Amino acid sequence: MLRKTTYLKVAIAALLTTSTAMAQVKNLVSYANTLQGTNSKFELSYGNTYPATSVPLAMNTWTPQTGKNGDGWKYQYFENTIRGFQQSHQCSSWVNDYAVFSLMPVTGKLVVMDDDRTAKFSHKNEVAQPDYYKVKLDNNIVTEMTTTERGAHLRFSFPAGAPAYLVLDGYTKQSAVTISPDKKKITGWVNNCRWAPQDFRNYFELEFDKPFKTYGTWENKKGDIKPNNTTDEGDGKGAYIEFEPGTVVQVKVASSYISPEQASLNLNTELGKFAKFDNTRAASAKLWNKLFNRVLVEGGTEEEKATFYSCLYRANLFPHRFFELNKEGKPYYYSPYDGKLHDGYMFTDNGFWDTFRAQFPLNTIINPTVEGQYMQALLAAQEQCGWLPSWSFPAETGGMIGNHAISLLTDAWVKGIRTFDPEKALKAYYHEANNKGPWGGANGRGNAKEYNANGYVPYSEKTLGATAQSLEYAYDDFCGYQLAKAVGNKEMMAAFSKNMYNYKSLYDPGTRFMRAKDDQGKWVEPFDPLDWGGPYTEGNAWHWQWSVFHDVQGLINLMGGDKNFTAKIDSVFSQPSTIKVGGYGSAIHEMTEMELINMGQYAHGNQPIQHMIYLYNYAGQPWKSQEYARKVTEKLYNATENGYPGDEDQGQMSSWYVLSALGIYSVCPGTDQYVIGSPVFKKVTITLENGKKFIIQADNNSKQNVYIQSATLNGKPYTHNWLSHQAIMNGGTLRFTMGAKPAYKRGLAKADKPFSVSTAKP
């Protein structure tokens, strides 16, 4: 919770100095702090983020670099030196980055190696917001960055009286550089990437506005320098150029996965129209302000607005566009799956185990056009590599568990985003659900035969995470069923209708927990619900109890009714925050984060339990969902470097906050419902792509008045604990009256309960 006051003073000052040109559109970009969550390390995550300067859903971002080349923790708030400003695509510290190259200004003696060229800095000399990053280093060099979709505009101001150099680092693996002094350009490529075809390259072009005084190439293994050399290729090859002392130099840079010619086209198309750095920055700020004004919040504190727009920024960083525009402006791309060129859209850098829960559902509200393009990209990826993606970076990694591409596809379809062939989607998912792919745990389905026959994946030392996998497979099979039902495919409905209830096979009424079974159908012993790991992925039995998104009523029935169910949720919070490392053998950061938030066994820092607080709505106690939604948004999130209670995860944790701050949450993607919580702000106006506005008004809202007393939807009384996607898309007003005490009798009718498949109409 550090530095809230300091950050807010800077944000408010920026708002007050807004030009009159922004009078009609509020300058909300200044609220967003890109340093949010950056005070992280291997042992403890406050977000595991980095300050990405970007436009929404760009192909790449730009960030300062405090870590060594190849380090997944590329920027850590507690460090005090910078060693580069790099193009980035990283979606998680745990998988590192790809296609990286960096620039570093140097004054005085030419030094090239990343350890030698580091320069100290202070956060008081740093500005970090979505459209603009600026830092004055202790050596008096000032670096500024702003971006476009596939490019960036940087400005380096060197001090007078000392040589001024700019060093281009080829990062890890192979690279090539060509210096063209007469054109004031550097071109080249890098191929650092873990998951991509062998011929993968990121081509780049840099265009400067000042002449080169001297130049040369170097390599980053030993630091050998070749003065006056204009071209080089091999491991870690880079370039350096010298300017006159005191120079203020601008560099435009763009890149392409397709070709050098396309990199040049991207530069001219995206940056050619901007003569000055400030022009590019204004265009970037305009994009962010347009997006932020489409979700306009009113009535909260300045701190709450900073948290909201910082989270809305991160909710719109991923996925990354991977397509480019040809000379006619039509999309095409180099496929990270088959290495060929294809027409159409492609997106990458997203792990669906994290983001199917909230990030993609939020996209269906604010970015439905992009969501539709992404659905096309999913099926294109399946055609190119034989499998639906689960975690693309940029090719398929197979990371984590579950087959959640079907969740994205079904969620889009039931919400009216119908840009793809549902029969192709069902065929692809059927293949996914019955076969194991060659990559990680989420590529296809391991032990599909046993799961289909017995209703669960048997647990053994070879099937770690089996219980978690089984629960998520059941949800995914529901999504397959739901899509098949929506398009009238009875064969596919039959294929998935039984398996979507497989969660029942893992509920043990004796312990009242979801448990592991062996291949003989016996409960695996010994059992301790506090033990992490083993059959549970990144959690324990307390966390995985609730992963029946699609049939909460069925879970309530298994657990003995509403009172038992809500008492069990209560117990999550009343339990001590005891950690038992279990199958992990030692503490992982998620355990430490659960202990730090001090909310019992509630581990909001990881995905499996993030929806749990909304489940009171299904069991006659909606007021508790309202209470805990406000408690979590208030206690666990802020706009500072300590802004998150765990890994932010490609927009998922930010999207959880954004939706919850609106007063809704996507408990079960694949349906058209959002479950109601308690809005943070007195008023939110969502301007939809279709031009309509949906307003969420919370009269009498305050930090004390967190409970819904009554509600109307478009002027008519509204008692439901859910809101349909169509109601939002139609435009209108959802109006709450808030109070300091629970309305115990509100929202208790059967029709007020959110969707469960076992009670839905056949």
PDB file of C-alpha atoms in Angstrom, residues 421-648:
ATOM      1  CA  ASP A 421     -18.165 -21.362 -37.811  1.00  0.00           C
ATOM      2  CA  PRO A 422     -19.523 -23.058 -34.656  1.00  0.00           C
ATOM      3  CA  GLU A 423     -19.446 -26.486 -36.272  1.00  0.00           C
ATOM      4  CA  LYS A 424     -15.705 -26.128 -36.866  1.00  0.00           C
ATOM      5  CA  ALA A 425     -15.335 -25.040 -33.264  1.00  0.00           C
ATOM      6  CA  LEU A 426     -17.227 -28.069 -31.982  1.00  0.00           C
ATOM      7  CA  LYS A 427     -15.266 -30.455 -34.179  1.00  0.00           C
ATOM      8  CA  ALA A 428     -11.990 -28.924 -33.001  1.00  0.00           C
ATOM      9  CA  TYR A 429     -13.028 -29.158 -29.362  1.00  0.00           C
ATOM     10  CA  TYR A 430     -14.217 -32.764 -29.693  1.00  0.00           C
ATOM     11  CA  HIS A 431     -10.763 -33.644 -30.984  1.00  0.00           C
ATOM     12  CA  GLU A 432      -9.199 -31.668 -28.148  1.00  0.00           C
ATOM     13  CA  ALA A 433     -11.307 -33.391 -25.497  1.00  0.00           C
ATOM     14  CA  ASN A 434     -10.486 -36.901 -26.647  1.00  0.00           C
ATOM     15  CA  ASN A 435      -6.798 -36.760 -27.516  1.00  0.00           C
ATOM     16  CA  LYS A 436      -3.532 -35.634 -25.931  1.00  0.00           C
ATOM     17  CA  GLY A 437      -1.370 -33.148 -27.819  1.00  0.00           C
ATOM     18  CA  PRO A 438       2.441 -33.110 -28.031  1.00  0.00           C
ATOM     19  CA  TRP A 439       2.960 -30.046 -25.825  1.00  0.00           C
ATOM     20  CA  GLY A 440       2.122 -29.194 -22.196  1.00  0.00           C
ATOM     21  CA  GLY A 441      -0.644 -30.220 -19.822  1.00  0.00           C
ATOM     22  CA  ALA A 442      -3.348 -28.073 -21.445  1.00  0.00           C
ATOM     23  CA  ASN A 443      -2.638 -29.196 -25.022  1.00  0.00           C
ATOM     24  CA  GLY A 444      -5.380 -31.720 -25.619  1.00  0.00           C
ATOM     25  CA  ARG A 445      -6.513 -33.864 -22.731  1.00  0.00           C
ATOM     26  CA  GLY A 446      -4.347 -36.304 -20.850  1.00  0.00           C
ATOM     27  CA  ASN A 447      -6.089 -39.445 -19.567  1.00  0.00           C
ATOM     28  CA  ALA A 448      -9.140 -38.642 -21.673  1.00  0.00           C
ATOM     29  CA  LYS A 449     -10.097 -42.322 -21.863  1.00  0.00           C
ATOM     30  CA  GLU A 450     -10.188 -42.696 -18.087  1.00  0.00           C
ATOM     31  CA  TYR A 451     -11.956 -39.393 -17.638  1.00  0.00           C
ATOM     32  CA  ASN A 452     -14.664 -40.336 -20.130  1.00  0.00           C
ATOM     33  CA  ALA A 453     -15.154 -43.797 -18.648  1.00  0.00           C
ATOM     34  CA  ASN A 454     -14.972 -43.037 -14.922  1.00  0.00           C
ATOM     35  CA  GLY A 455     -15.813 -39.359 -14.650  1.00  0.00           C
ATOM     36  CA  TYR A 456     -12.424 -38.279 -13.363  1.00  0.00           C
ATOM     37  CA  VAL A 457      -8.698 -38.420 -14.047  1.00  0.00           C
ATOM     38  CA  PRO A 458      -7.161 -40.986 -11.667  1.00  0.00           C
ATOM     39  CA  TYR A 459      -4.531 -39.470  -9.391  1.00  0.00           C
ATOM     40  CA  SER A 460      -0.978 -40.777  -9.220  1.00  0.00           C
ATOM     41  CA  GLU A 461       2.522 -39.370  -9.179  1.00  0.00           C
ATOM     42  CA  LYS A 462       2.236 -39.254 -12.978  1.00  0.00           C
ATOM     43  CA  THR A 463      -1.022 -37.285 -12.974  1.00  0.00           C
ATOM     44  CA  LEU A 464      -0.344 -34.330 -10.704  1.00  0.00           C
ATOM     45  CA  GLY A 465      -3.257 -31.914 -10.682  1.00  0.00           C
ATOM     46  CA  ALA A 466      -5.729 -34.681 -11.576  1.00  0.00           C
ATOM     47  CA  THR A 467      -8.610 -33.375  -9.449  1.00  0.00           C
ATOM     48  CA  ALA A 468      -8.177 -29.826 -10.720  1.00  0.00           C
ATOM     49  CA  GLN A 469      -8.016 -31.117 -14.291  1.00  0.00           C
ATOM     50  CA  SER A 470     -11.171 -33.189 -13.866  1.00  0.00           C
ATOM     51  CA  LEU A 471     -13.147 -30.225 -12.540  1.00  0.00           C
ATOM     52  CA  GLU A 472     -12.042 -27.958 -15.358  1.00  0.00           C
ATOM     53  CA  TYR A 473     -12.693 -30.638 -17.984  1.00  0.00           C
ATOM     54  CA  ALA A 474     -16.282 -30.883 -16.713  1.00  0.00           C
ATOM     55  CA  TYR A 475     -16.724 -27.128 -17.110  1.00  0.00           C
ATOM     56  CA  ASP A 476     -15.166 -27.178 -20.582  1.00  0.00           C
ATOM     57  CA  ASP A 477     -17.474 -30.033 -21.569  1.00  0.00           C
ATOM     58  CA  PHE A 478     -20.376 -27.898 -20.417  1.00  0.00           C
ATOM     59  CA  CYS A 479     -19.159 -25.197 -22.786  1.00  0.00           C
ATOM     60  CA  GLY A 480     -19.052 -27.762 -25.599  1.00  0.00           C
ATOM     61  CA  TYR A 481     -22.587 -28.813 -24.717  1.00  0.00           C
ATOM     62  CA  GLN A 482     -23.751 -25.213 -24.499  1.00  0.00           C
ATOM     63  CA  LEU A 483     -22.400 -24.314 -27.937  1.00  0.00           C
ATOM     64  CA  ALA A 484     -23.832 -27.490 -29.450  1.00  0.00           C
ATOM     65  CA  LYS A 485     -27.209 -26.710 -27.895  1.00  0.00           C
ATOM     66  CA  ALA A 486     -27.130 -23.150 -29.209  1.00  0.00           C
ATOM     67  CA  VAL A 487     -26.638 -24.341 -32.795  1.00  0.00           C
ATOM     68  CA  GLY A 488     -28.833 -27.459 -32.564  1.00  0.00           C
ATOM     69  CA  ASN A 489     -26.062 -30.059 -32.908  1.00  0.00           C
ATOM     70  CA  LYS A 490     -27.656 -32.967 -31.015  1.00  0.00           C
ATOM     71  CA  GLU A 491     -24.741 -35.316 -31.650  1.00  0.00           C
ATOM     72  CA  MET A 492     -22.307 -32.994 -29.917  1.00  0.00           C
ATOM     73  CA  MET A 493     -24.834 -32.271 -27.164  1.00  0.00           C
ATOM     74  CA  ALA A 494     -24.939 -35.967 -26.422  1.00  0.00           C
ATOM     75  CA  ALA A 495     -21.154 -36.214 -26.498  1.00  0.00           C
ATOM     76  CA  PHE A 496     -20.759 -33.668 -23.703  1.00  0.00           C
ATOM     77  CA  SER A 497     -24.042 -33.864 -21.752  1.00  0.00           C
ATOM     78  CA  LYS A 498     -22.853 -36.640 -19.419  1.00  0.00           C
ATOM     79  CA  ASN A 499     -19.315 -35.400 -18.837  1.00  0.00           C
ATOM     80  CA  MET A 500     -20.364 -31.935 -17.731  1.00  0.00           C
ATOM     81  CA  TYR A 501     -21.646 -33.553 -14.526  1.00  0.00           C
ATOM     82  CA  ASN A 502     -18.395 -35.398 -13.853  1.00  0.00           C
ATOM     83  CA  TYR A 503     -17.593 -33.049 -10.985  1.00  0.00           C
ATOM     84  CA  LYS A 504     -20.002 -35.139  -8.894  1.00  0.00           C
ATOM     85  CA  SER A 505     -17.672 -38.144  -8.982  1.00  0.00           C
ATOM     86  CA  LEU A 506     -15.039 -36.241  -6.969  1.00  0.00           C
ATOM     87  CA  TYR A 507     -17.185 -34.950  -4.119  1.00  0.00           C
ATOM     88  CA  ASP A 508     -16.598 -36.828  -0.877  1.00  0.00           C
ATOM     89  CA  PRO A 509     -19.595 -36.401   1.472  1.00  0.00           C
ATOM     90  CA  GLY A 510     -17.514 -37.745   4.342  1.00  0.00           C
ATOM     91  CA  THR A 511     -15.031 -34.845   4.302  1.00  0.00           C
ATOM     92  CA  ARG A 512     -17.267 -32.487   2.276  1.00  0.00           C
ATOM     93  CA  PHE A 513     -14.440 -31.711  -0.131  1.00  0.00           C
ATOM     94  CA  MET A 514     -13.572 -32.378  -3.769  1.00  0.00           C
ATOM     95  CA  ARG A 515     -10.963 -35.132  -3.535  1.00  0.00           C
ATOM     96  CA  ALA A 516      -8.689 -37.305  -5.613  1.00  0.00           C
ATOM     97  CA  LYS A 517      -9.488 -40.893  -6.541  1.00  0.00           C
ATOM     98  CA  ASP A 518      -7.069 -43.555  -7.701  1.00  0.00           C
ATOM     99  CA  ASP A 519      -7.546 -45.806 -10.711  1.00  0.00           C
ATOM    100  CA  GLN A 520      -9.589 -48.201  -8.577  1.00  0.00           C
ATOM    101  CA  GLY A 521     -12.082 -45.512  -7.619  1.00  0.00           C
ATOM    102  CA  LYS A 522     -10.860 -45.228  -4.035  1.00  0.00           C
ATOM    103  CA  TRP A 523     -10.224 -41.950  -2.228  1.00  0.00           C
ATOM    104  CA  VAL A 524      -6.535 -41.185  -2.115  1.00  0.00           C
ATOM    105  CA  GLU A 525      -5.178 -41.186   1.444  1.00  0.00           C
ATOM    106  CA  PRO A 526      -3.914 -39.474   3.507  1.00  0.00           C
ATOM    107  CA  PHE A 527      -6.029 -36.378   2.949  1.00  0.00           C
ATOM    108  CA  ASP A 528      -5.560 -32.923   4.441  1.00  0.00           C
ATOM    109  CA  PRO A 529      -7.578 -30.095   2.869  1.00  0.00           C
ATOM    110  CA  LEU A 530      -4.765 -27.688   3.686  1.00  0.00           C
ATOM    111  CA  ASP A 531      -2.178 -29.554   1.617  1.00  0.00           C
ATOM    112  CA  TRP A 532      -1.218 -27.702  -1.549  1.00  0.00           C
ATOM    113  CA  GLY A 533      -0.354 -29.486  -4.775  1.00  0.00           C
ATOM    114  CA  GLY A 534      -0.674 -33.179  -5.463  1.00  0.00           C
ATOM    115  CA  PRO A 535      -4.095 -33.488  -7.113  1.00  0.00           C
ATOM    116  CA  TYR A 536      -4.655 -29.717  -6.850  1.00  0.00           C
ATOM    117  CA  THR A 537      -2.956 -27.260  -9.218  1.00  0.00           C
ATOM    118  CA  GLU A 538      -1.515 -24.221  -7.425  1.00  0.00           C
ATOM    119  CA  GLY A 539      -3.923 -24.594  -4.533  1.00  0.00           C
ATOM    120  CA  ASN A 540      -5.537 -26.945  -2.033  1.00  0.00           C
ATOM    121  CA  ALA A 541      -8.931 -28.528  -1.408  1.00  0.00           C
ATOM    122  CA  TRP A 542     -10.334 -25.317   0.080  1.00  0.00           C
ATOM    123  CA  HIS A 543      -9.589 -23.517  -3.188  1.00  0.00           C
ATOM    124  CA  TRP A 544     -10.738 -26.142  -5.666  1.00  0.00           C
ATOM    125  CA  GLN A 545     -14.030 -26.915  -3.918  1.00  0.00           C
ATOM    126  CA  TRP A 546     -15.800 -24.231  -5.930  1.00  0.00           C
ATOM    127  CA  SER A 547     -14.740 -24.958  -9.525  1.00  0.00           C
ATOM    128  CA  VAL A 548     -18.185 -25.950 -10.728  1.00  0.00           C
ATOM    129  CA  PHE A 549     -18.883 -22.699 -12.521  1.00  0.00           C
ATOM    130  CA  HIS A 550     -21.664 -24.130 -14.662  1.00  0.00           C
ATOM    131  CA  ASP A 551     -23.689 -25.944 -12.006  1.00  0.00           C
ATOM    132  CA  VAL A 552     -23.450 -24.208  -8.666  1.00  0.00           C
ATOM    133  CA  GLN A 553     -26.926 -25.497  -7.773  1.00  0.00           C
ATOM    134  CA  GLY A 554     -25.697 -29.026  -8.391  1.00  0.00           C
ATOM    135  CA  LEU A 555     -22.777 -28.361  -6.054  1.00  0.00           C
ATOM    136  CA  ILE A 556     -25.159 -26.922  -3.442  1.00  0.00           C
ATOM    137  CA  ASN A 557     -27.220 -30.105  -3.637  1.00  0.00           C
ATOM    138  CA  LEU A 558     -24.128 -32.275  -3.198  1.00  0.00           C
ATOM    139  CA  MET A 559     -23.124 -30.296  -0.125  1.00  0.00           C
ATOM    140  CA  GLY A 560     -26.516 -30.649   1.553  1.00  0.00           C
ATOM    141  CA  GLY A 561     -28.343 -27.470   0.683  1.00  0.00           C
ATOM    142  CA  ASP A 562     -28.023 -23.715   0.986  1.00  0.00           C
ATOM    143  CA  LYS A 563     -27.119 -23.530   4.680  1.00  0.00           C
ATOM    144  CA  ASN A 564     -24.312 -26.071   4.425  1.00  0.00           C
ATOM    145  CA  PHE A 565     -23.061 -24.453   1.256  1.00  0.00           C
ATOM    146  CA  THR A 566     -22.889 -20.903   2.612  1.00  0.00           C
ATOM    147  CA  ALA A 567     -21.445 -22.150   5.905  1.00  0.00           C
ATOM    148  CA  LYS A 568     -18.634 -23.782   3.931  1.00  0.00           C
ATOM    149  CA  ILE A 569     -17.873 -20.518   2.136  1.00  0.00           C
ATOM    150  CA  ASP A 570     -17.921 -18.761   5.508  1.00  0.00           C
ATOM    151  CA  SER A 571     -15.390 -21.329   6.722  1.00  0.00           C
ATOM    152  CA  VAL A 572     -12.950 -20.360   3.966  1.00  0.00           C
ATOM    153  CA  PHE A 573     -12.664 -16.949   5.608  1.00  0.00           C
ATOM    154  CA  SER A 574     -12.772 -18.150   9.224  1.00  0.00           C
ATOM    155  CA  GLN A 575     -10.057 -20.764   8.784  1.00  0.00           C
ATOM    156  CA  PRO A 576      -6.562 -19.652   9.782  1.00  0.00           C
ATOM    157  CA  SER A 577      -4.228 -18.812   6.880  1.00  0.00           C
ATOM    158  CA  THR A 578      -2.235 -21.951   7.597  1.00  0.00           C
ATOM    159  CA  ILE A 579       0.082 -23.110   4.831  1.00  0.00           C
ATOM    160  CA  LYS A 580       0.951 -26.743   4.263  1.00  0.00           C
ATOM    161  CA  VAL A 581       3.245 -27.075   1.276  1.00  0.00           C
ATOM    162  CA  GLY A 582       2.031 -30.598   0.529  1.00  0.00           C
ATOM    163  CA  GLY A 583       3.127 -31.958  -2.816  1.00  0.00           C
ATOM    164  CA  TYR A 584       5.130 -28.848  -3.626  1.00  0.00           C
ATOM    165  CA  GLY A 585       7.666 -29.683  -0.946  1.00  0.00           C
ATOM    166  CA  SER A 586       8.420 -26.020  -0.294  1.00  0.00           C
ATOM    167  CA  ALA A 587       6.552 -22.732  -0.328  1.00  0.00           C
ATOM    168  CA  ILE A 588       5.562 -21.190  -3.654  1.00  0.00           C
ATOM    169  CA  HIS A 589       4.734 -17.509  -3.974  1.00  0.00           C
ATOM    170  CA  GLU A 590       0.968 -18.119  -4.118  1.00  0.00           C
ATOM    171  CA  MET A 591       1.111 -19.517  -0.583  1.00  0.00           C
ATOM    172  CA  THR A 592       2.931 -16.476   0.757  1.00  0.00           C
ATOM    173  CA  GLU A 593       0.446 -14.171  -0.925  1.00  0.00           C
ATOM    174  CA  MET A 594      -2.525 -15.973   0.649  1.00  0.00           C
ATOM    175  CA  GLU A 595      -0.903 -15.629   4.053  1.00  0.00           C
ATOM    176  CA  LEU A 596      -0.220 -11.909   3.521  1.00  0.00           C
ATOM    177  CA  ILE A 597      -3.800 -10.943   2.644  1.00  0.00           C
ATOM    178  CA  ASN A 598      -4.960 -12.591   5.880  1.00  0.00           C
ATOM    179  CA  MET A 599      -8.416 -13.676   4.727  1.00  0.00           C
ATOM    180  CA  GLY A 600      -8.268 -17.270   5.931  1.00  0.00           C
ATOM    181  CA  GLN A 601      -7.925 -19.795   3.132  1.00  0.00           C
ATOM    182  CA  TYR A 602      -9.173 -17.304   0.547  1.00  0.00           C
ATOM    183  CA  ALA A 603      -6.309 -17.071  -1.965  1.00  0.00           C
ATOM    184  CA  HIS A 604      -7.344 -14.265  -4.289  1.00  0.00           C
ATOM    185  CA  GLY A 605      -3.791 -14.107  -5.639  1.00  0.00           C
ATOM    186  CA  ASN A 606      -4.523 -17.106  -7.851  1.00  0.00           C
ATOM    187  CA  GLN A 607      -7.388 -17.974 -10.182  1.00  0.00           C
ATOM    188  CA  PRO A 608      -9.180 -21.076  -8.785  1.00  0.00           C
ATOM    189  CA  ILE A 609     -11.039 -19.276  -5.984  1.00  0.00           C
ATOM    190  CA  GLN A 610     -11.493 -15.774  -7.391  1.00  0.00           C
ATOM    191  CA  HIS A 611     -15.172 -16.357  -8.243  1.00  0.00           C
ATOM    192  CA  MET A 612     -16.112 -17.892  -4.885  1.00  0.00           C
ATOM    193  CA  ILE A 613     -17.345 -14.742  -3.161  1.00  0.00           C
ATOM    194  CA  TYR A 614     -20.073 -14.437  -5.802  1.00  0.00           C
ATOM    195  CA  LEU A 615     -21.502 -17.883  -5.034  1.00  0.00           C
ATOM    196  CA  TYR A 616     -23.521 -16.651  -2.057  1.00  0.00           C
ATOM    197  CA  ASN A 617     -25.911 -15.328  -4.734  1.00  0.00           C
ATOM    198  CA  TYR A 618     -26.917 -18.884  -5.591  1.00  0.00           C
ATOM    199  CA  ALA A 619     -27.733 -19.900  -2.021  1.00  0.00           C
ATOM    200  CA  GLY A 620     -29.949 -17.266  -0.465  1.00  0.00           C
ATOM    201  CA  GLN A 621     -27.310 -14.870   0.889  1.00  0.00           C
ATOM    202  CA  PRO A 622     -26.585 -12.367  -1.895  1.00  0.00           C
ATOM    203  CA  TRP A 623     -25.734  -9.707   0.679  1.00  0.00           C
ATOM    204  CA  LYS A 624     -22.565 -11.606   1.563  1.00  0.00           C
ATOM    205  CA  SER A 625     -21.403 -11.458  -2.058  1.00  0.00           C
ATOM    206  CA  GLN A 626     -21.945  -7.709  -1.893  1.00  0.00           C
ATOM    207  CA  GLU A 627     -19.984  -7.412   1.332  1.00  0.00           C
ATOM    208  CA  TYR A 628     -17.008  -9.482   0.192  1.00  0.00           C
ATOM    209  CA  ALA A 629     -16.872  -7.941  -3.279  1.00  0.00           C
ATOM    210  CA  ARG A 630     -16.361  -4.541  -1.701  1.00  0.00           C
ATOM    211  CA  LYS A 631     -13.947  -5.884   0.896  1.00  0.00           C
ATOM    212  CA  VAL A 632     -11.705  -7.455  -1.762  1.00  0.00           C
ATOM    213  CA  THR A 633     -11.734  -4.456  -4.107  1.00  0.00           C
ATOM    214  CA  GLU A 634     -10.929  -2.139  -1.195  1.00  0.00           C
ATOM    215  CA  LYS A 635      -8.350  -4.255   0.625  1.00  0.00           C
ATOM    216  CA  LEU A 636      -6.446  -6.138  -2.061  1.00  0.00           C
ATOM    217  CA  TYR A 637      -6.097  -3.659  -4.953  1.00  0.00           C
ATOM    218  CA  ASN A 638      -4.491  -0.245  -5.361  1.00  0.00           C
ATOM    219  CA  ALA A 639      -2.705   1.732  -8.076  1.00  0.00           C
ATOM    220  CA  THR A 640       0.806   1.504  -6.630  1.00  0.00           C
ATOM    221  CA  GLU A 641       3.788  -0.763  -7.220  1.00  0.00           C
ATOM    222  CA  ASN A 642       2.217  -3.094  -4.599  1.00  0.00           C
ATOM    223  CA  GLY A 643      -1.087  -3.022  -6.455  1.00  0.00           C
ATOM    224  CA  TYR A 644      -2.106  -6.684  -6.688  1.00  0.00           C
ATOM    225  CA  PRO A 645      -2.387  -9.609  -4.236  1.00  0.00           C
ATOM    226  CA  GLY A 646      -0.554 -11.943  -6.644  1.00  0.00           C
ATOM    227  CA  ASP A 647       0.303 -12.396 -10.324  1.00  0.00           C
ATOM    228  CA  GLU A 648      -1.748 -10.070 -12.519  1.00  0.00           C
TER     229      GLU A 648
END
